[in-house]
CSV table of C-alpha atoms in Angstrom, one decimal:
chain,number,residue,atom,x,y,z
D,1165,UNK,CA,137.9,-226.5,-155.2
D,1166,UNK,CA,140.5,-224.0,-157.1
D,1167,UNK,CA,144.0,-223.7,-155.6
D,1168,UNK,CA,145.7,-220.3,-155.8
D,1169,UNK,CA,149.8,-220.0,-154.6
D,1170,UNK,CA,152.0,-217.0,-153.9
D,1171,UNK,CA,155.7,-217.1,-153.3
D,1172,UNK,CA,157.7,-215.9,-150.5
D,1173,UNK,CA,160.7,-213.7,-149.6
D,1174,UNK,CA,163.1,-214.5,-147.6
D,1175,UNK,CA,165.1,-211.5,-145.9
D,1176,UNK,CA,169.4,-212.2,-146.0
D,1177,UNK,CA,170.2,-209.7,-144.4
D,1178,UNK,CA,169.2,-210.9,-140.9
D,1179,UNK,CA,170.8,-214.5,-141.1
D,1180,UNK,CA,174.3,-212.3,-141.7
D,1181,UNK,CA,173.5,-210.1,-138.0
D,1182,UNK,CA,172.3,-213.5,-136.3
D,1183,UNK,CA,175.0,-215.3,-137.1
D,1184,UNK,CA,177.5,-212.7,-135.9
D,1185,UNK,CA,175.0,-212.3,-132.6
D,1186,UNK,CA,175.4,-215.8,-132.3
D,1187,UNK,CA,178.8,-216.3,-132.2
D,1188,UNK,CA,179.3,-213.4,-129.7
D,1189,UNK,CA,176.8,-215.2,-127.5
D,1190,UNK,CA,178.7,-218.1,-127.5
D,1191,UNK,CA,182.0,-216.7,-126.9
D,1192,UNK,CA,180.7,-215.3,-123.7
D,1193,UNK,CA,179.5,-218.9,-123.0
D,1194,UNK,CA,175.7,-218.3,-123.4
D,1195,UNK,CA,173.1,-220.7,-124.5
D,1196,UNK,CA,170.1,-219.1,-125.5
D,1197,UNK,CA,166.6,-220.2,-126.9
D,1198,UNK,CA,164.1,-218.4,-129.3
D,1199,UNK,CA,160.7,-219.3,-128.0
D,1200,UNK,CA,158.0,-219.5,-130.3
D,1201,UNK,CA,154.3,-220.3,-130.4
D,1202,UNK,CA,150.7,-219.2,-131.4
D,1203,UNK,CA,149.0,-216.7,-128.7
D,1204,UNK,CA,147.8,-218.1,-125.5
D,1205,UNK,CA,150.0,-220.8,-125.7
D,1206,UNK,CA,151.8,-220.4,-123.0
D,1207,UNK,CA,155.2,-219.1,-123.6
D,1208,UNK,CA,154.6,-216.4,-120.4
D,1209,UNK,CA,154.2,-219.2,-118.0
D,1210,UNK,CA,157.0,-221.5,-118.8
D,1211,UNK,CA,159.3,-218.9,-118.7
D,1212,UNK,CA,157.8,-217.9,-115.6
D,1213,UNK,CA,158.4,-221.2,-114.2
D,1214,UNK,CA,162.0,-221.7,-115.4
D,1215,UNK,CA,163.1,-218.7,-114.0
D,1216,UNK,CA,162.0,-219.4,-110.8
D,1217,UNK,CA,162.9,-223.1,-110.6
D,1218,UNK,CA,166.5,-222.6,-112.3
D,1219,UNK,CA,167.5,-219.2,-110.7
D,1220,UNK,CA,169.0,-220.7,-107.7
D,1221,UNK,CA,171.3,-222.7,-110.0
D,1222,UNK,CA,172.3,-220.4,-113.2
D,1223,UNK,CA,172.2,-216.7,-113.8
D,1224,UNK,CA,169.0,-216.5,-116.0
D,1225,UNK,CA,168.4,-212.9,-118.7
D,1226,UNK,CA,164.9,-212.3,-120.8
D,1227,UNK,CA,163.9,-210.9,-124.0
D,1228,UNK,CA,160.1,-210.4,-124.0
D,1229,UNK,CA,158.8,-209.4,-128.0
D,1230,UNK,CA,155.1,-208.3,-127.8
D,1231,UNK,CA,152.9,-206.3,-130.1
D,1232,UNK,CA,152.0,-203.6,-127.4
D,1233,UNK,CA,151.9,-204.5,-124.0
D,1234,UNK,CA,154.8,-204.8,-120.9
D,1235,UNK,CA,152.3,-207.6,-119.6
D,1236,UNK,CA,154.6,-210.3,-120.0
D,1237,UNK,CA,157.9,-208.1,-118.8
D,1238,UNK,CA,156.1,-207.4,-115.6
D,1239,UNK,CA,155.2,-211.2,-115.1
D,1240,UNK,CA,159.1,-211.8,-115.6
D,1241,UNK,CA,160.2,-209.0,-113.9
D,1242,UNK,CA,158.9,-210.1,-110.3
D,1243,UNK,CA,162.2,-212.7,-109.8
D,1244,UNK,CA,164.6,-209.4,-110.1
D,1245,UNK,CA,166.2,-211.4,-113.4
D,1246,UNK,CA,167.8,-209.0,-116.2
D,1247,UNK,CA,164.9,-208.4,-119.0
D,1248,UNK,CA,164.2,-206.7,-121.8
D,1249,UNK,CA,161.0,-205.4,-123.5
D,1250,UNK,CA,160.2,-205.0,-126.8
D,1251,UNK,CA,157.9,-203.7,-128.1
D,1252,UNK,CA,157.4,-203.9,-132.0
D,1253,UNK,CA,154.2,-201.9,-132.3
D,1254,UNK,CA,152.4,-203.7,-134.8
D,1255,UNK,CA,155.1,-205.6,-136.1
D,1256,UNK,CA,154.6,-209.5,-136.4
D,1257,UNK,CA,157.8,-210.9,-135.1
D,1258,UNK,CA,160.9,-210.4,-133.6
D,1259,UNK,CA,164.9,-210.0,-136.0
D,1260,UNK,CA,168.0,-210.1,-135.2
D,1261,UNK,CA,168.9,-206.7,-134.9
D,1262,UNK,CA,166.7,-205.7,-132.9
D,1263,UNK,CA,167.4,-208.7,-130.4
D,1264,UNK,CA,171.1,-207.6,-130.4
D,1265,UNK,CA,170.3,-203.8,-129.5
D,1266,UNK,CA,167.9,-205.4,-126.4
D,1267,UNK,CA,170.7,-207.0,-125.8
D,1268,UNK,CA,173.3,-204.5,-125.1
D,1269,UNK,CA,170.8,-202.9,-122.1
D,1270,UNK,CA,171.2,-205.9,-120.5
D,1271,UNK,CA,174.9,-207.3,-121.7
D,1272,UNK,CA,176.4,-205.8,-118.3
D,1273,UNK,CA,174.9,-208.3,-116.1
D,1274,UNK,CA,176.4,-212.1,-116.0
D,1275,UNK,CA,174.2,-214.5,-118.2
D,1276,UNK,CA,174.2,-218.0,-118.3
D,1277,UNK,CA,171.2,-218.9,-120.4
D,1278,UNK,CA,168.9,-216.4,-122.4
D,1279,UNK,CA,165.9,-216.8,-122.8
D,1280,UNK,CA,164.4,-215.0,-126.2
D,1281,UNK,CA,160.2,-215.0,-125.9
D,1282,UNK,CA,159.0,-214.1,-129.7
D,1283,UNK,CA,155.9,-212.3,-130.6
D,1284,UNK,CA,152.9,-214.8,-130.0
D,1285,UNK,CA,153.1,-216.1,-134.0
D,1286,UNK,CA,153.2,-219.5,-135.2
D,1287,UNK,CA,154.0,-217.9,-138.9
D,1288,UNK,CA,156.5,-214.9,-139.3
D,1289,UNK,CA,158.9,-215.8,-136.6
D,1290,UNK,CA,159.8,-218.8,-137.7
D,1291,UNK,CA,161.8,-217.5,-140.9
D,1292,UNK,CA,164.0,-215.1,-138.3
D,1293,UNK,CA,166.8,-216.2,-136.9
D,1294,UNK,CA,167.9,-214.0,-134.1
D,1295,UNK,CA,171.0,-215.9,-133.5
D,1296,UNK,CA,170.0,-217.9,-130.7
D,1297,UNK,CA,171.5,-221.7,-129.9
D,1298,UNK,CA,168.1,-223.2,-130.5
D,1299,UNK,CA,164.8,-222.4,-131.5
D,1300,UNK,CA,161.6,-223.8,-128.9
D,1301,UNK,CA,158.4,-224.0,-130.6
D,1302,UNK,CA,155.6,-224.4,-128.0
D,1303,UNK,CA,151.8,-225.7,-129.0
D,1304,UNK,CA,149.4,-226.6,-126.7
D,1305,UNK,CA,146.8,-229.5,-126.5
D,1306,UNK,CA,143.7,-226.8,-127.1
D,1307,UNK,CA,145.3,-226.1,-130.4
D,1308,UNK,CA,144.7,-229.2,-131.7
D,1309,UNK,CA,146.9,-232.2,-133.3
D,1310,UNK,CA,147.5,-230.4,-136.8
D,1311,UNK,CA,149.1,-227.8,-136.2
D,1312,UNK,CA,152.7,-228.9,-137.6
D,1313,UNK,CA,151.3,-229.9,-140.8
D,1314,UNK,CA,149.6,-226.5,-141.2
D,1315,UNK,CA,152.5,-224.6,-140.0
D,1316,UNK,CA,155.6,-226.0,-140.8
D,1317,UNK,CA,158.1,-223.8,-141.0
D,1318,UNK,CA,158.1,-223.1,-137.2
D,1319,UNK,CA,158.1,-226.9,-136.4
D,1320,UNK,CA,160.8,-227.5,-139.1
D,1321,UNK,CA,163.3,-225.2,-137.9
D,1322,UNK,CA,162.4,-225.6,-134.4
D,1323,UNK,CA,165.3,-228.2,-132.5
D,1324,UNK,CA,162.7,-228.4,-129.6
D,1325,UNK,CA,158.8,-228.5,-129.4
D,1326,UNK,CA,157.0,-227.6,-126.3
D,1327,UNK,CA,153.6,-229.7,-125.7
D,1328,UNK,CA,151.9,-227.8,-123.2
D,1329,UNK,CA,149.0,-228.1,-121.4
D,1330,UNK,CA,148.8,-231.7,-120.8
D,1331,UNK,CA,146.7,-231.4,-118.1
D,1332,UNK,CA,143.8,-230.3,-121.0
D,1333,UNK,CA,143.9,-233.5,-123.0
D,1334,UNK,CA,140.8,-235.0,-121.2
D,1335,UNK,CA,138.7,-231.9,-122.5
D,1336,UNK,CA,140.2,-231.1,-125.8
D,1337,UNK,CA,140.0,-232.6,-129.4
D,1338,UNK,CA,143.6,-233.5,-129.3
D,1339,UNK,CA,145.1,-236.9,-130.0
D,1340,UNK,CA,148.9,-236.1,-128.5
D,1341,UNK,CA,150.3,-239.3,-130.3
D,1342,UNK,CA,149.0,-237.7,-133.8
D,1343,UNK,CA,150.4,-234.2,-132.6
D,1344,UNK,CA,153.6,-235.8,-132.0
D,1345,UNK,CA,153.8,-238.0,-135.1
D,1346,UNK,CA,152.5,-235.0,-137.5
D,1347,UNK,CA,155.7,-232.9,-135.6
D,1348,UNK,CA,157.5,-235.9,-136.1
D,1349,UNK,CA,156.6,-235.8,-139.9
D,1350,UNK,CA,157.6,-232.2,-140.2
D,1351,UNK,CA,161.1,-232.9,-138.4
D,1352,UNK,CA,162.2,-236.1,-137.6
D,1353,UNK,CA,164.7,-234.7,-135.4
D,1354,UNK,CA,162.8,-232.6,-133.1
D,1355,UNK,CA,163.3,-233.5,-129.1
D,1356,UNK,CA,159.8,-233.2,-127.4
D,1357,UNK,CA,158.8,-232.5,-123.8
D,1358,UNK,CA,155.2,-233.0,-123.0
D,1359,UNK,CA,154.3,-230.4,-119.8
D,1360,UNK,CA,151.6,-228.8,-117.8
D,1361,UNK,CA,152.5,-225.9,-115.6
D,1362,UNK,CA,149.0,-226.0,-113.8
D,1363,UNK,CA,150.7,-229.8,-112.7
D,1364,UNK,CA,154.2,-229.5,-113.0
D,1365,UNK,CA,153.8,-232.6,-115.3
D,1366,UNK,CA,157.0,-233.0,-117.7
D,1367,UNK,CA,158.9,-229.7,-116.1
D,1368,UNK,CA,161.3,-231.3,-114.6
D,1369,UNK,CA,162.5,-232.7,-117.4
D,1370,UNK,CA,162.5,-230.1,-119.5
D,1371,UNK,CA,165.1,-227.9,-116.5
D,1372,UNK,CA,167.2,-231.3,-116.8
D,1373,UNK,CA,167.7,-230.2,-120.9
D,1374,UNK,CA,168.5,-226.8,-120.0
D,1375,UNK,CA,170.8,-227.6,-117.1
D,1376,UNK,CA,172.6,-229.9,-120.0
D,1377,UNK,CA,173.3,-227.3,-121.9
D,1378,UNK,CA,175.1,-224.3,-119.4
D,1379,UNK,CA,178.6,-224.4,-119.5
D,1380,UNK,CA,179.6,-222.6,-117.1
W,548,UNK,CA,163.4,-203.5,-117.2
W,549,UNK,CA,164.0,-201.3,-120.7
W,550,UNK,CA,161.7,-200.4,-123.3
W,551,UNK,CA,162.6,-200.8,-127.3
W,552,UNK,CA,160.3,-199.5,-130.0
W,553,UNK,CA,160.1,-200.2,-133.7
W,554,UNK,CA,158.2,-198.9,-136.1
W,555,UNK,CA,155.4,-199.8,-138.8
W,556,UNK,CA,154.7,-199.9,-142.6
W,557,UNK,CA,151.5,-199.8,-143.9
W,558,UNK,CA,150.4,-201.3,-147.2
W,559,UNK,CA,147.9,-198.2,-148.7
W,560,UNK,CA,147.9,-199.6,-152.6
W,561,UNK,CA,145.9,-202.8,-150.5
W,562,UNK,CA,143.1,-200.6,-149.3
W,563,UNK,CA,142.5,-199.4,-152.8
W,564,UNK,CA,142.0,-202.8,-154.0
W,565,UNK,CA,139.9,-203.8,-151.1
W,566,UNK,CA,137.8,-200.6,-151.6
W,567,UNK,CA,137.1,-201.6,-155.2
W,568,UNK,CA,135.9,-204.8,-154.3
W,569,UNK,CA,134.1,-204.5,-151.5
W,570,UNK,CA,131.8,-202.1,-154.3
W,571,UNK,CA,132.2,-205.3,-156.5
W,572,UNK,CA,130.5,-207.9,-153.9
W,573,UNK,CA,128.1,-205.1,-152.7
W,574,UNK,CA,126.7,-204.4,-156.2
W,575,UNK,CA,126.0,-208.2,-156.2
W,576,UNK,CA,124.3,-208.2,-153.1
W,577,UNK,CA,126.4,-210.3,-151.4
W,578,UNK,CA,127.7,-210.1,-148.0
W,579,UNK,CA,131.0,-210.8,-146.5
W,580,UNK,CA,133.4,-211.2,-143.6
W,581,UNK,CA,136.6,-211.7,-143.2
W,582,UNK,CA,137.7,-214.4,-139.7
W,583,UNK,CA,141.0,-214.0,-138.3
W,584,UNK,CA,142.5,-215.9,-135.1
W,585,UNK,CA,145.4,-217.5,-133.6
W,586,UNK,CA,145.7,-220.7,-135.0
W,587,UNK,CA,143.7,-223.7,-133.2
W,588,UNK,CA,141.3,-220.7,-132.1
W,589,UNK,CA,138.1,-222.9,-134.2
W,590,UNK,CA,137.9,-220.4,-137.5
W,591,UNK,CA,137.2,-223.9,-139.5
W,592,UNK,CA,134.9,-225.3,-136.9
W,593,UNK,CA,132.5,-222.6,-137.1
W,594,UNK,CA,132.7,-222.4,-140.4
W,595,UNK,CA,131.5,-226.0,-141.0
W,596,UNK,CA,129.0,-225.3,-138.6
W,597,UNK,CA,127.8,-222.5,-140.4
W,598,UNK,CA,127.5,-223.9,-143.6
W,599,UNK,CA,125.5,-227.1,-142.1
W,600,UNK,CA,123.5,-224.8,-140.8
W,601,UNK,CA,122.6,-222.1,-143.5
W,602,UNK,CA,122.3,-223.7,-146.6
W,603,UNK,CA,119.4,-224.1,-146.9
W,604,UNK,CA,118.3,-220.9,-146.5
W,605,UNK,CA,121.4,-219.0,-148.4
W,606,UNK,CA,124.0,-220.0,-151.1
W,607,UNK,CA,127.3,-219.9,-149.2
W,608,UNK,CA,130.7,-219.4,-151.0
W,609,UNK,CA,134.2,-219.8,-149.1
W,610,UNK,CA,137.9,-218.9,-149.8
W,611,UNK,CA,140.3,-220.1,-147.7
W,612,UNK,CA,143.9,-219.2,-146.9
W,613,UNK,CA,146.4,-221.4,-145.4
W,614,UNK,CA,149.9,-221.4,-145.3
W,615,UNK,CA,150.7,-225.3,-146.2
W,616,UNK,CA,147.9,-227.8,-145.9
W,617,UNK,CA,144.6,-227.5,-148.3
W,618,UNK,CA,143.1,-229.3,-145.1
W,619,UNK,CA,140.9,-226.9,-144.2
W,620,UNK,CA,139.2,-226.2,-147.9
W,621,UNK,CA,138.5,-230.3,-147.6
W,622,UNK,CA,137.0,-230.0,-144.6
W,623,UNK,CA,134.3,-227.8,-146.4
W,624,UNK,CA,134.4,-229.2,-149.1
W,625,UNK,CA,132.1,-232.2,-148.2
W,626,UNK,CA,129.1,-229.4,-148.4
W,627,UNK,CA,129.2,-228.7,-151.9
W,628,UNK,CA,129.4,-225.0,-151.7
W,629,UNK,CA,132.1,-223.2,-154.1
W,630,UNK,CA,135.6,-223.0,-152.0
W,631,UNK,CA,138.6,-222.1,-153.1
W,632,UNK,CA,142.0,-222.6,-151.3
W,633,UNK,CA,144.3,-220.0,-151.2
W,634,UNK,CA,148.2,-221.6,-150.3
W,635,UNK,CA,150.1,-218.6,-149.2
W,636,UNK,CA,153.6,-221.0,-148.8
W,637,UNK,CA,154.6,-219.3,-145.8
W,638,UNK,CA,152.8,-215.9,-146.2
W,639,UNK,CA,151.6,-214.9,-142.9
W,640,UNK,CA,148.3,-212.9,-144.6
W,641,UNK,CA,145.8,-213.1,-146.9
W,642,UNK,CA,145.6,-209.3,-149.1
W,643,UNK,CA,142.6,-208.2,-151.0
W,644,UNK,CA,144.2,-208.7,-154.5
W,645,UNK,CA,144.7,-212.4,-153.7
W,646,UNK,CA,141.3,-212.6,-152.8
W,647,UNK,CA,140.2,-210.8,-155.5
W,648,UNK,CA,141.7,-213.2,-158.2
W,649,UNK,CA,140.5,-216.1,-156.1
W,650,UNK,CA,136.8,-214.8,-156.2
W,651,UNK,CA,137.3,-214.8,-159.5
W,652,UNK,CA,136.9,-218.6,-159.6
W,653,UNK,CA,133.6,-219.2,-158.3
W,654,UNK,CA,132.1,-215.8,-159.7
W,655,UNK,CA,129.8,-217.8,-161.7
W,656,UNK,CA,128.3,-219.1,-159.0
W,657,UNK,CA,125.7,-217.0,-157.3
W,658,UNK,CA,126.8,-216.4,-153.6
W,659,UNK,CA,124.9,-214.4,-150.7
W,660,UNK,CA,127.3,-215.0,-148.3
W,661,UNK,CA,130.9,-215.2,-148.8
W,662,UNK,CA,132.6,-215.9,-145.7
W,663,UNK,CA,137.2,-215.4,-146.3
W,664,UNK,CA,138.6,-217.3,-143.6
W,665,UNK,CA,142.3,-215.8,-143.0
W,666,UNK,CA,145.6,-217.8,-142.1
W,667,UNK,CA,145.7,-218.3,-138.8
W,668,UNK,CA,147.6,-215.7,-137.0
W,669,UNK,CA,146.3,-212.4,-134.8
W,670,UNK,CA,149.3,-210.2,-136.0
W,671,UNK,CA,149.8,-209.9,-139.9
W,672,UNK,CA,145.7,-210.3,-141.4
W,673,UNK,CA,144.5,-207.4,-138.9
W,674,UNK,CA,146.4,-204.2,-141.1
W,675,UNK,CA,144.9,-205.8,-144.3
W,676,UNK,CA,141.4,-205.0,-145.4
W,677,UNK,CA,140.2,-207.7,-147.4
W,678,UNK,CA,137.4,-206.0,-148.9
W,679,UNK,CA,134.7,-207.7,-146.6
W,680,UNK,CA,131.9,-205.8,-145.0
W,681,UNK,CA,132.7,-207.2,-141.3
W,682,UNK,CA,135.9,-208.7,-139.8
W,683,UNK,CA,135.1,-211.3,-137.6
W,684,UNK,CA,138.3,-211.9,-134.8
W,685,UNK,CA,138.0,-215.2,-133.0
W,686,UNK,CA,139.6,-215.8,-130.1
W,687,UNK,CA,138.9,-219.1,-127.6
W,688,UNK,CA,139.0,-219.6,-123.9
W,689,UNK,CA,142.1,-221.2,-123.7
W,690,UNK,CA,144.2,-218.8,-125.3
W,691,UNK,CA,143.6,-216.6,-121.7
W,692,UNK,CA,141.5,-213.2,-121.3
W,693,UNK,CA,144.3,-210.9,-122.0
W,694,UNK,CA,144.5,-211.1,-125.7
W,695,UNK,CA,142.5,-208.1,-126.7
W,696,UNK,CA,145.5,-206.0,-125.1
W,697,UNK,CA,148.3,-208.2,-126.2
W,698,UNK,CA,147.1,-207.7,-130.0
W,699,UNK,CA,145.3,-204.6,-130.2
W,700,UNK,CA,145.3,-204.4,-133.6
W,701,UNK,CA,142.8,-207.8,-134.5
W,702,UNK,CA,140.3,-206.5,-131.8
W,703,UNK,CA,140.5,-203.0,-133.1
W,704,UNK,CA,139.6,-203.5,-136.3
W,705,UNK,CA,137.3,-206.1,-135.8
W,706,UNK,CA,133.7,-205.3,-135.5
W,707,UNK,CA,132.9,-208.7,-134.4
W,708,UNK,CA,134.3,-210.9,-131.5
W,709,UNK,CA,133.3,-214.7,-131.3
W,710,UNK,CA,134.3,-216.4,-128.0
W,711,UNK,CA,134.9,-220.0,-128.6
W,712,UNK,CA,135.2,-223.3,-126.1
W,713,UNK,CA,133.2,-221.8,-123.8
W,714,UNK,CA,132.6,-225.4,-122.5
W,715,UNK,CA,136.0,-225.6,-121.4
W,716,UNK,CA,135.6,-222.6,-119.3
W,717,UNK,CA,135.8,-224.8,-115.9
W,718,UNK,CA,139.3,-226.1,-117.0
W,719,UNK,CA,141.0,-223.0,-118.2
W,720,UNK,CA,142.4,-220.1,-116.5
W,721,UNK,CA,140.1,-217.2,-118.2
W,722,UNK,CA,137.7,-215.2,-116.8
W,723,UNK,CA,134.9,-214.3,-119.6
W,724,UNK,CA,134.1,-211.6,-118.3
W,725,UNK,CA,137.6,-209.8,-117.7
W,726,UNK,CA,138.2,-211.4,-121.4
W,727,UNK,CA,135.0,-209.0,-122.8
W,728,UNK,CA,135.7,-205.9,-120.7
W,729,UNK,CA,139.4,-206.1,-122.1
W,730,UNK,CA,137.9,-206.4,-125.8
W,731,UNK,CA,135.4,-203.6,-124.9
W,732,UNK,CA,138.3,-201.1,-123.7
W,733,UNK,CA,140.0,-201.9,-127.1
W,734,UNK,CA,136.7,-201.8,-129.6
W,735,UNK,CA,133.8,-200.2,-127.6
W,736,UNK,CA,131.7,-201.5,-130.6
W,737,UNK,CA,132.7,-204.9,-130.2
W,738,UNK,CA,129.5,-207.0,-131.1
W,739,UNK,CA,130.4,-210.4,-128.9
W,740,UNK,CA,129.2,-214.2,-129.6
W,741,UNK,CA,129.7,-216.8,-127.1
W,742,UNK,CA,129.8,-220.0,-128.5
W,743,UNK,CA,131.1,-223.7,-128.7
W,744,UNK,CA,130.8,-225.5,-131.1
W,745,UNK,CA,131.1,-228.4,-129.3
W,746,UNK,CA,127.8,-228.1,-127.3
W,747,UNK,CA,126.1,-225.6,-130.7
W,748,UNK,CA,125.9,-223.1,-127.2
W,749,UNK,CA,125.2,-219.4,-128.6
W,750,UNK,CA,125.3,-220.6,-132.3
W,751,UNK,CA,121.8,-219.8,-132.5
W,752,UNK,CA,122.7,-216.0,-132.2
W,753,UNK,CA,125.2,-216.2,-134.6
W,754,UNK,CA,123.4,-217.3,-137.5
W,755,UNK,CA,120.7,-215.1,-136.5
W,756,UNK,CA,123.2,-212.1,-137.1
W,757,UNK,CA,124.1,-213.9,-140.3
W,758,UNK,CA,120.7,-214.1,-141.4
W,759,UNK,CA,119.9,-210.1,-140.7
W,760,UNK,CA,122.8,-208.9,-143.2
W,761,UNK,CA,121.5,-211.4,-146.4
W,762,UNK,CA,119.6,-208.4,-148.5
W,763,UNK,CA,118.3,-211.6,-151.5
């Protein structure tokens, strides 16, 4: 077996808008999450289910990045919540600029927690900060237990990692104490929920987190 | 709801060098694809599977991309076949010139088929012609039947779909047949295997496919 490497760039520029992005979030008292994941994880649905379980209790806004369809704007948009859609045609992930000009269309209406959904990318989003309070990476059981040693970047820089589909585990080659202790590997300090949202398993905890974090 | 749009660069210098060897491997009678899926989607599966299966009637050569891990290359590895691992350290894509040089290691051996499985990831690889004769996307039942729409691009340029864990069909909310119509309004030429490789189902088909494209 031959092993061949190539280096990587790192863009500058965006940490510079993020961090200003950032700190104008939180001077309006906003916590917000960047949510990241391979397609078909399920990104779509637990946002689906937050908004709808938390609305009653916090004023809830929504960033949708997709390649090319409004698909998962329109399965947001049903609870009346502020979103935005972008769309990067072609484009593999999400920046900070581009998150701060969504923004703006929506900055009018009250926000207590904002919700960021990246492009469905387990690779290129995780270098981009988009100046959010902390970054969510979400894998499912299907996917297998290797997936943070295979993709680290998005479980190192992640604060929070999302097991979903729990309710798959009987069916799936997926041993959740090796995905947890190959995440664990990657970043000791990541804070794991295990859910389902076909069962509700492990939601309620993770609305307890969020409800932690609102200020207001 | 609003609507923001960016727009995309395109790499041509890439095409050039996957033009020029794509004549390279087709002067030496040898065919290629090039598979690209979300990660956890069962690109390394089928390959094992493949190679098990086929070498005895065809010498087999693999190159392998990866972000991190040379996990994938030691899974093959157990064949004997010629592999080479490509570590991209973060790079979201292989590009022909990468596989090019890496070729360039197990040249010496003769090869029939040479099968380029891509980092895992449905954005980045589907802009970059590798220099293959087919590109083989793989998707999987649990990633949902709306993928085709949500990232045009892999399907488009594909002109091969796989369907994998189709026997976790009864747990998972995909229909496979609203999964191939959405594939078939993206790529009309869309040549489809359904298969798991957990049961060998529709297997059979695709090494017959395999089989029809070996000119030696």
């Amino acid at each position: 077996m031959t092993l061949v490497t190539v280096e990587r760039k790192i863009l500058e520029k965006n940490d510079q808008i993020a961090e200003k992005f950032r700190n104008h979030l939180r001077s309006k008292n906003i916590f917000s999450i960047n949510m990241l994941s391979s397609p078909g994880a399920g990104k779509t649905t637990i946002i689906e289910r937050t908004v709808e379980s938390l609305n009653s209790k916090m004023k809830i806004s929504v960033i949708v990045g997709d390649i090319q369809t409004e698909n998962d704007a329109n399965r947001i948009n049903k609870f009346g919540n502020p979103v935005v859609q972008i769309i990067t045609h072609g484009a593999c992930h999400l920046d900070a600029q581009l998150v701060k000009d969504a923004f703006e269309n929506i900055e009018k209406h009250k926000t207590d927690f904002l919700i960021i959904e990246n492009v469905g990318n387990l690779v290129c989003p995780a270098g981009f900060d988009l100046g959010e309070d902390e970054k969510v990476v979400v894998t499912s059981t299907t996917e297998g237990d290797d997936k943070p040693l295979k993709y680290p970047s998005a479980f190192r820089n992640a604060s929070v990692m999302i097991i979903n589909k729990v309710d798959l585990l009987p069916y799936v080659n997926c041993s959740i104490d090796l995905l947890r202790k190959n995440a664990l590997i990657i970043n000791p300090e990541l804070r794991i929920f295990e859910i389902s949202c076909q069962t509700n398993a492990g939601l309620d905890n993770w609305y307890e987190w969020i409800n932690s974090k609102i200020k207001s």
